[in-house]
PDB file of C-alpha atoms in Angstrom:
ATOM      1  CA  MET A   1      95.556  30.908  78.223  1.00 46.00           C
ATOM      2  CA  SER A   2      94.349  27.907  80.209  1.00 48.00           C
ATOM      3  CA  GLY A   3      94.468  26.751  83.798  1.00 53.00           C
ATOM      4  CA  PRO A   4      92.490  27.257  87.005  1.00 59.00           C
ATOM      5  CA  ASN A   5      93.125  31.013  87.107  1.00 67.00           C
ATOM      6  CA  ALA A   6      92.592  31.753  83.420  1.00 77.00           C
ATOM      7  CA  PRO A   7      89.948  34.362  82.558  1.00 82.00           C
ATOM      8  CA  VAL A   8      86.638  33.075  81.244  1.00 89.00           C
ATOM      9  CA  GLY A   9      86.860  33.548  77.490  1.00 90.00           C
ATOM     10  CA  GLN A  10      83.509  32.279  76.254  1.00 94.00           C
ATOM     11  CA  ALA A  11      79.854  33.053  76.827  1.00 96.00           C
ATOM     12  CA  VAL A  12      76.337  32.274  75.692  1.00 95.00           C
ATOM     13  CA  ILE A  13      73.434  34.696  75.264  1.00 94.00           C
ATOM     14  CA  LEU A  14      69.832  33.482  75.289  1.00 90.00           C
ATOM     15  CA  ALA A  15      68.023  35.560  72.690  1.00 86.00           C
ATOM     16  CA  GLY A  16      64.964  33.391  71.989  1.00 73.00           C
ATOM     17  CA  GLY A  17      61.374  33.939  73.045  1.00 69.00           C
ATOM     18  CA  GLN A  18      58.674  36.143  71.556  1.00 68.00           C
ATOM     19  CA  ALA A  19      58.573  38.715  74.395  1.00 65.00           C
ATOM     20  CA  THR A  20      54.886  39.509  74.023  1.00 72.00           C
ATOM     21  CA  ARG A  21      55.030  42.063  76.850  1.00 70.00           C
ATOM     22  CA  LEU A  22      57.419  44.141  74.755  1.00 71.00           C
ATOM     23  CA  ARG A  23      55.067  44.568  71.820  1.00 79.00           C
ATOM     24  CA  PRO A  24      54.967  46.506  69.558  1.00 73.00           C
ATOM     25  CA  TYR A  25      58.799  46.577  69.739  1.00 66.00           C
ATOM     26  CA  THR A  26      58.979  42.810  69.228  1.00 71.00           C
ATOM     27  CA  ASP A  27      56.485  42.624  66.382  1.00 72.00           C
ATOM     28  CA  THR A  28      59.397  42.860  63.941  1.00 74.00           C
ATOM     29  CA  ARG A  29      62.435  41.795  65.976  1.00 76.00           C
ATOM     30  CA  PRO A  30      63.515  39.515  68.821  1.00 80.00           C
ATOM     31  CA  LYS A  31      63.833  40.930  72.319  1.00 83.00           C
ATOM     32  CA  ALA A  32      67.638  41.153  72.131  1.00 84.00           C
ATOM     33  CA  MET A  33      67.286  43.525  69.169  1.00 84.00           C
ATOM     34  CA  VAL A  34      64.985  45.984  70.970  1.00 83.00           C
ATOM     35  CA  GLU A  35      66.722  49.352  71.083  1.00 83.00           C
ATOM     36  CA  VAL A  36      67.404  51.063  74.400  1.00 85.00           C
ATOM     37  CA  ALA A  37      68.910  54.537  74.107  1.00 86.00           C
ATOM     38  CA  ASP A  38      69.295  53.943  70.337  1.00 84.00           C
ATOM     39  CA  ARG A  39      71.235  50.650  70.621  1.00 87.00           C
ATOM     40  CA  PRO A  40      70.020  47.041  70.589  1.00 90.00           C
ATOM     41  CA  ILE A  41      70.252  45.301  73.954  1.00 89.00           C
ATOM     42  CA  ILE A  42      72.611  42.688  72.536  1.00 91.00           C
ATOM     43  CA  ASP A  43      75.121  45.362  71.495  1.00 92.00           C
ATOM     44  CA  TYR A  44      75.514  46.456  75.109  1.00 91.00           C
ATOM     45  CA  GLN A  45      75.993  42.835  76.145  1.00 93.00           C
ATOM     46  CA  LEU A  46      78.603  42.063  73.493  1.00 94.00           C
ATOM     47  CA  GLU A  47      80.538  45.227  74.327  1.00 92.00           C
ATOM     48  CA  TRP A  48      80.513  44.351  78.039  1.00 92.00           C
ATOM     49  CA  LEU A  49      81.681  40.776  77.449  1.00 94.00           C
ATOM     50  CA  ALA A  50      84.441  41.833  75.047  1.00 92.00           C
ATOM     51  CA  GLY A  51      85.647  44.401  77.564  1.00 91.00           C
ATOM     52  CA  HIS A  52      86.225  41.585  80.060  1.00 91.00           C
ATOM     53  CA  GLY A  53      88.232  39.339  77.774  1.00 91.00           C
ATOM     54  CA  VAL A  54      85.513  37.152  76.278  1.00 93.00           C
ATOM     55  CA  GLU A  55      86.479  36.069  72.755  1.00 92.00           C
ATOM     56  CA  HIS A  56      83.747  33.630  71.648  1.00 94.00           C
ATOM     57  CA  VAL A  57      79.997  34.128  72.126  1.00 94.00           C
ATOM     58  CA  VAL A  58      77.220  31.722  71.177  1.00 94.00           C
ATOM     59  CA  VAL A  59      73.835  33.374  70.663  1.00 92.00           C
ATOM     60  CA  SER A  60      70.839  31.050  70.895  1.00 90.00           C
ATOM     61  CA  CYS A  61      67.693  32.354  69.220  1.00 86.00           C
ATOM     62  CA  GLY A  62      64.427  31.306  67.626  1.00 79.00           C
ATOM     63  CA  TYR A  63      61.830  34.015  67.089  1.00 78.00           C
ATOM     64  CA  LYS A  64      62.790  36.417  64.248  1.00 79.00           C
ATOM     65  CA  ALA A  65      66.214  34.786  64.050  1.00 81.00           C
ATOM     66  CA  GLU A  66      66.898  36.280  60.620  1.00 86.00           C
ATOM     67  CA  VAL A  67      66.823  39.819  62.076  1.00 84.00           C
ATOM     68  CA  LEU A  68      69.437  38.892  64.649  1.00 84.00           C
ATOM     69  CA  ARG A  69      71.574  37.056  62.092  1.00 89.00           C
ATOM     70  CA  GLU A  70      71.664  40.043  59.756  1.00 87.00           C
ATOM     71  CA  HIS A  71      72.651  42.336  62.601  1.00 85.00           C
ATOM     72  CA  LEU A  72      75.374  40.083  64.000  1.00 86.00           C
ATOM     73  CA  ASP A  73      76.865  39.424  60.565  1.00 84.00           C
ATOM     74  CA  ALA A  74      77.520  43.150  60.273  1.00 82.00           C
ATOM     75  CA  HIS A  75      78.464  43.709  63.913  1.00 74.00           C
ATOM     76  CA  PRO A  76      81.981  45.201  64.418  1.00 70.00           C
ATOM     77  CA  SER A  77      82.448  43.745  67.919  1.00 69.00           C
ATOM     78  CA  GLY A  78      85.742  41.949  67.293  1.00 77.00           C
ATOM     79  CA  LEU A  79      84.172  38.873  68.877  1.00 85.00           C
ATOM     80  CA  ASP A  80      83.835  35.464  67.314  1.00 88.00           C
ATOM     81  CA  ILE A  81      80.030  35.022  67.297  1.00 90.00           C
ATOM     82  CA  THR A  82      78.169  31.785  66.612  1.00 90.00           C
ATOM     83  CA  LEU A  83      74.401  31.889  66.071  1.00 90.00           C
ATOM     84  CA  LEU A  84      72.343  28.793  66.888  1.00 90.00           C
ATOM     85  CA  VAL A  85      68.664  28.678  65.972  1.00 88.00           C
ATOM     86  CA  GLU A  86      66.240  26.614  68.058  1.00 83.00           C
ATOM     87  CA  ASP A  87      63.957  24.468  65.898  1.00 81.00           C
ATOM     88  CA  GLU A  88      61.374  24.524  68.692  1.00 79.00           C
ATOM     89  CA  PRO A  89      61.057  26.395  72.007  1.00 76.00           C
ATOM     90  CA  LEU A  90      63.305  24.682  74.534  1.00 79.00           C
ATOM     91  CA  GLY A  91      62.674  26.766  77.644  1.00 82.00           C
ATOM     92  CA  ARG A  92      65.441  28.706  79.328  1.00 82.00           C
ATOM     93  CA  GLY A  93      67.221  25.638  80.694  1.00 88.00           C
ATOM     94  CA  GLY A  94      67.031  23.797  77.396  1.00 88.00           C
ATOM     95  CA  ALA A  95      68.217  26.898  75.546  1.00 87.00           C
ATOM     96  CA  LEU A  96      71.217  27.175  77.861  1.00 90.00           C
ATOM     97  CA  ARG A  97      72.161  23.561  77.251  1.00 90.00           C
ATOM     98  CA  TYR A  98      71.697  23.955  73.507  1.00 90.00           C
ATOM     99  CA  ALA A  99      73.754  27.144  73.377  1.00 91.00           C
ATOM    100  CA  ALA A 100      76.572  25.582  75.389  1.00 91.00           C
ATOM    101  CA  SER A 101      76.852  22.861  72.740  1.00 90.00           C
ATOM    102  CA  GLY A 102      78.228  25.509  70.382  1.00 91.00           C
ATOM    103  CA  LEU A 103      81.121  26.530  72.624  1.00 93.00           C
ATOM    104  CA  ARG A 104      84.521  25.452  71.345  1.00 87.00           C
ATOM    105  CA  GLU A 105      86.389  25.061  74.630  1.00 83.00           C
ATOM    106  CA  SER A 106      84.635  21.930  75.780  1.00 78.00           C
ATOM    107  CA  ALA A 107      86.205  21.775  79.241  1.00 85.00           C
ATOM    108  CA  ALA A 108      86.318  25.486  80.078  1.00 90.00           C
ATOM    109  CA  PRO A 109      83.782  27.463  82.132  1.00 94.00           C
ATOM    110  CA  TYR A 110      81.543  30.022  80.481  1.00 95.00           C
ATOM    111  CA  PHE A 111      79.341  32.997  81.211  1.00 96.00           C
ATOM    112  CA  ALA A 112      75.639  32.903  80.365  1.00 95.00           C
ATOM    113  CA  LEU A 113      73.323  35.883  79.940  1.00 94.00           C
ATOM    114  CA  ASN A 114      69.614  36.262  79.448  1.00 91.00           C
ATOM    115  CA  GLY A 115      68.999  38.317  76.309  1.00 87.00           C
ATOM    116  CA  ASP A 116      66.894  40.932  78.103  1.00 88.00           C
ATOM    117  CA  VAL A 117      69.433  42.059  80.718  1.00 91.00           C
ATOM    118  CA  LEU A 118      71.367  45.307  80.781  1.00 91.00           C
ATOM    119  CA  THR A 119      74.124  45.377  83.363  1.00 91.00           C
ATOM    120  CA  TRP A 120      77.679  46.431  84.082  1.00 90.00           C
ATOM    121  CA  PHE A 121      79.742  44.867  86.843  1.00 92.00           C
ATOM    122  CA  ASP A 122      83.229  43.392  87.156  1.00 92.00           C
ATOM    123  CA  LEU A 123      83.264  39.941  85.577  1.00 94.00           C
ATOM    124  CA  GLU A 124      86.766  39.250  86.877  1.00 94.00           C
ATOM    125  CA  GLU A 125      85.530  39.658  90.457  1.00 94.00           C
ATOM    126  CA  PHE A 126      82.503  37.531  89.605  1.00 95.00           C
ATOM    127  CA  THR A 127      84.777  34.778  88.303  1.00 95.00           C
ATOM    128  CA  ALA A 128      87.094  34.997  91.314  1.00 94.00           C
ATOM    129  CA  PHE A 129      84.146  34.638  93.682  1.00 95.00           C
ATOM    130  CA  HIS A 130      82.880  31.638  91.720  1.00 95.00           C
ATOM    131  CA  ARG A 131      86.252  29.901  91.885  1.00 94.00           C
ATOM    132  CA  GLU A 132      86.723  30.676  95.555  1.00 94.00           C
ATOM    133  CA  LYS A 133      83.415  28.981  96.376  1.00 94.00           C
ATOM    134  CA  GLY A 134      84.196  25.945  94.236  1.00 93.00           C
ATOM    135  CA  GLY A 135      80.641  25.335  93.053  1.00 93.00           C
ATOM    136  CA  LEU A 136      79.340  24.253  89.679  1.00 95.00           C
ATOM    137  CA  ALA A 137      77.407  27.456  89.026  1.00 95.00           C
ATOM    138  CA  THR A 138      77.218  30.985  90.393  1.00 96.00           C
ATOM    139  CA  LEU A 139      74.329  33.392  89.864  1.00 95.00           C
ATOM    140  CA  ALA A 140      74.688  37.145  89.793  1.00 95.00           C
ATOM    141  CA  LEU A 141      72.117  38.613  92.177  1.00 95.00           C
ATOM    142  CA  ALA A 142      70.544  42.054  91.890  1.00 91.00           C
ATOM    143  CA  GLN A 143      68.850  43.795  94.795  1.00 87.00           C
ATOM    144  CA  TYR A 144      65.102  43.847  94.323  1.00 82.00           C
ATOM    145  CA  GLN A 145      63.573  47.230  93.578  1.00 74.00           C
ATOM    146  CA  THR A 146      59.804  47.340  93.832  1.00 76.00           C
ATOM    147  CA  SER A 147      57.844  49.241  91.227  1.00 72.00           C
ATOM    148  CA  TRP A 148      55.318  50.183  93.895  1.00 79.00           C
ATOM    149  CA  GLY A 149      55.489  53.128  96.255  1.00 82.00           C
ATOM    150  CA  ILE A 150      55.942  52.354  99.965  1.00 82.00           C
ATOM    151  CA  VAL A 151      53.856  54.076 102.632  1.00 89.00           C
ATOM    152  CA  ASP A 152      55.638  54.874 105.909  1.00 87.00           C
ATOM    153  CA  VAL A 153      52.946  54.378 108.551  1.00 89.00           C
ATOM    154  CA  THR A 154      53.072  54.207 112.341  1.00 86.00           C
ATOM    155  CA  ASP A 155      51.435  51.498 114.447  1.00 88.00           C
ATOM    156  CA  ASP A 156      48.496  53.798 115.188  1.00 86.00           C
ATOM    157  CA  GLY A 157      47.906  54.510 111.490  1.00 84.00           C
ATOM    158  CA  ALA A 158      49.542  57.924 111.069  1.00 82.00           C
ATOM    159  CA  ILE A 159      51.190  58.264 107.639  1.00 88.00           C
ATOM    160  CA  GLU A 160      54.625  59.837 107.924  1.00 85.00           C
ATOM    161  CA  GLY A 161      55.620  59.837 104.284  1.00 87.00           C
ATOM    162  CA  PHE A 162      56.038  57.944 101.035  1.00 85.00           C
ATOM    163  CA  THR A 163      58.990  56.295  99.300  1.00 83.00           C
ATOM    164  CA  GLN A 164      58.705  55.661  95.578  1.00 80.00           C
ATOM    165  CA  SER A 165      60.157  52.379  94.229  1.00 77.00           C
ATOM    166  CA  PRO A 166      62.635  51.658  97.051  1.00 70.00           C
ATOM    167  CA  MET A 167      65.241  48.931  97.128  1.00 73.00           C
ATOM    168  CA  LEU A 168      64.065  46.078  99.341  1.00 73.00           C
ATOM    169  CA  PRO A 169      66.251  43.717 101.409  1.00 78.00           C
ATOM    170  CA  PHE A 170      65.814  40.855  98.941  1.00 84.00           C
ATOM    171  CA  TRP A 171      67.952  39.556  96.073  1.00 89.00           C
ATOM    172  CA  ILE A 172      66.760  38.277  92.705  1.00 90.00           C
ATOM    173  CA  ASN A 173      68.325  36.233  89.938  1.00 90.00           C
ATOM    174  CA  ALA A 174      69.958  38.828  87.665  1.00 91.00           C
ATOM    175  CA  GLY A 175      70.073  36.536  84.621  1.00 92.00           C
ATOM    176  CA  VAL A 176      73.886  36.401  84.491  1.00 95.00           C
ATOM    177  CA  TYR A 177      75.741  33.210  85.398  1.00 96.00           C
ATOM    178  CA  VAL A 178      79.104  31.522  85.337  1.00 96.00           C
ATOM    179  CA  PHE A 179      78.954  27.766  84.765  1.00 96.00           C
ATOM    180  CA  GLU A 180      81.498  25.011  85.028  1.00 94.00           C
ATOM    181  CA  ARG A 181      81.161  22.684  82.071  1.00 91.00           C
ATOM    182  CA  ALA A 182      80.080  19.847  84.375  1.00 91.00           C
ATOM    183  CA  ALA A 183      76.920  21.858  85.086  1.00 93.00           C
ATOM    184  CA  THR A 184      75.852  21.770  81.439  1.00 91.00           C
ATOM    185  CA  ASP A 185      74.886  18.097  81.518  1.00 90.00           C
ATOM    186  CA  LEU A 186      72.647  18.825  84.517  1.00 92.00           C
ATOM    187  CA  LEU A 187      70.569  21.338  82.568  1.00 90.00           C
ATOM    188  CA  PRO A 188      67.267  20.046  81.173  1.00 87.00           C
ATOM    189  CA  ALA A 189      67.039  19.279  77.455  1.00 82.00           C
ATOM    190  CA  LYS A 190      63.752  21.171  77.566  1.00 84.00           C
ATOM    191  CA  GLY A 191      62.338  23.223  80.407  1.00 77.00           C
ATOM    192  CA  ASP A 192      63.425  25.688  83.055  1.00 82.00           C
ATOM    193  CA  HIS A 193      66.703  25.292  84.958  1.00 86.00           C
ATOM    194  CA  GLU A 194      65.372  27.431  87.823  1.00 82.00           C
ATOM    195  CA  SER A 195      62.810  24.785  88.746  1.00 81.00           C
ATOM    196  CA  SER A 196      65.055  21.756  88.233  1.00 86.00           C
ATOM    197  CA  THR A 197      68.829  22.170  88.011  1.00 89.00           C
ATOM    198  CA  PHE A 198      69.257  25.100  90.389  1.00 91.00           C
ATOM    199  CA  PRO A 199      67.231  23.639  93.303  1.00 92.00           C
ATOM    200  CA  ASP A 200      69.175  20.389  92.988  1.00 91.00           C
ATOM    201  CA  LEU A 201      72.547  22.163  92.968  1.00 92.00           C
ATOM    202  CA  ALA A 202      71.508  24.328  95.905  1.00 93.00           C
ATOM    203  CA  ALA A 203      70.527  21.244  97.933  1.00 92.00           C
ATOM    204  CA  GLU A 204      73.969  19.770  97.206  1.00 92.00           C
ATOM    205  CA  GLY A 205      75.811  22.963  98.205  1.00 93.00           C
ATOM    206  CA  ARG A 206      77.141  23.521  94.677  1.00 94.00           C
ATOM    207  CA  LEU A 207      75.253  26.714  93.783  1.00 95.00           C
ATOM    208  CA  PHE A 208      76.288  30.201  94.925  1.00 96.00           C
ATOM    209  CA  GLY A 209      75.094  33.783  94.562  1.00 95.00           C
ATOM    210  CA  TYR A 210      77.229  36.856  93.898  1.00 95.00           C
ATOM    211  CA  ARG A 211      75.645  40.163  94.909  1.00 95.00           C
ATOM    212  CA  ILE A 212      76.296  42.823  92.295  1.00 92.00           C
ATOM    213  CA  THR A 213      76.438  46.523  93.113  1.00 85.00           C
ATOM    214  CA  GLY A 214      76.702  47.966  89.600  1.00 83.00           C
ATOM    215  CA  PHE A 215      73.899  48.919  87.238  1.00 87.00           C
ATOM    216  CA  TRP A 216      71.369  46.209  86.452  1.00 89.00           C
ATOM    217  CA  ARG A 217      68.093  46.360  84.608  1.00 86.00           C
ATOM    218  CA  GLY A 218      65.837  43.691  83.195  1.00 83.00           C
ATOM    219  CA  VAL A 219      63.985  44.798  80.057  1.00 83.00           C
ATOM    220  CA  ASP A 220      60.654  42.987  80.132  1.00 76.00           C
ATOM    221  CA  THR A 221      58.061  45.655  79.316  1.00 79.00           C
ATOM    222  CA  VAL A 222      57.593  48.810  77.278  1.00 82.00           C
ATOM    223  CA  LYS A 223      57.973  50.761  80.532  1.00 82.00           C
ATOM    224  CA  ASP A 224      61.402  49.151  81.083  1.00 82.00           C
ATOM    225  CA  VAL A 225      62.545  50.261  77.624  1.00 81.00           C
ATOM    226  CA  LYS A 226      61.590  53.853  78.379  1.00 84.00           C
ATOM    227  CA  GLU A 227      63.093  53.960  81.856  1.00 80.00           C
ATOM    228  CA  ALA A 228      66.324  52.185  80.867  1.00 80.00           C
ATOM    229  CA  GLY A 229      66.609  54.563  77.917  1.00 82.00           C
ATOM    230  CA  GLU A 230      66.681  57.426  80.402  1.00 81.00           C
ATOM    231  CA  GLN A 231      69.032  55.735  82.881  1.00 81.00           C
ATOM    232  CA  ILE A 232      71.779  54.629  80.508  1.00 82.00           C
ATOM    233  CA  PRO A 233      72.694  58.031  78.988  1.00 81.00           C
ATOM    234  CA  ALA A 234      72.778  59.504  82.494  1.00 77.00           C
ATOM    235  CA  LEU A 235      75.070  56.701  83.724  1.00 76.00           C
ATOM    236  CA  ARG A 236      77.416  56.976  80.756  1.00 66.00           C
ATOM    237  CA  GLY A 237      77.486  60.736  81.061  1.00 56.00           C
ATOM    238  CA  ALA A 238      78.486  60.403  84.712  1.00 47.00           C
ATOM    239  CA  ARG A 239      81.353  58.119  83.714  1.00 51.00           C
TER     240      ARG A 239
END
């Protein structure tokens, strides 16, 4: 199916990087293969994409690529998966551009995911928002939750209570995007898109942000693995 209202049927996942903050988990595997609640992160991502009509996924990797290749070769996702291996670290922007080169629908938009993100939200609504705005790229935004406790204190210094890890009125890049193909050529061949491409698109009014309300969790540290491993079974049990 093609046309301006067709679902987005292709995606890229950035699974490179050594993820030193996740050691010892990443001593023997790339970050995307770290298990959360007994499943690799990438399995959750592939399942989520397939459930929203994505048919072809390009996975860009570098560190411990052979571990990821072996896993994906045996993965029963029903998706058409292409693995691209970076010869040298390209940075997140360069990795995005490199991964997009493996997509088969050269004129069609695509989703992009960081390989350390666990999330569930409606990709059809995300796509509709992106098309309504008419930009070149749309970022999913997650509400910022501080890891610190907040002290409720009056002007005269009386402490009224404490709030542990509250949501704050700020939004962060959730590491999930939808790109028009014209945006790909604006990504750096090497480097970070957040310090080059995104500021330029924002200044031109061609970059938008979609606030998600579903579950989102970045997995950057050993603490994240533990906490996400507790959250996910509870969420799935509630469903």
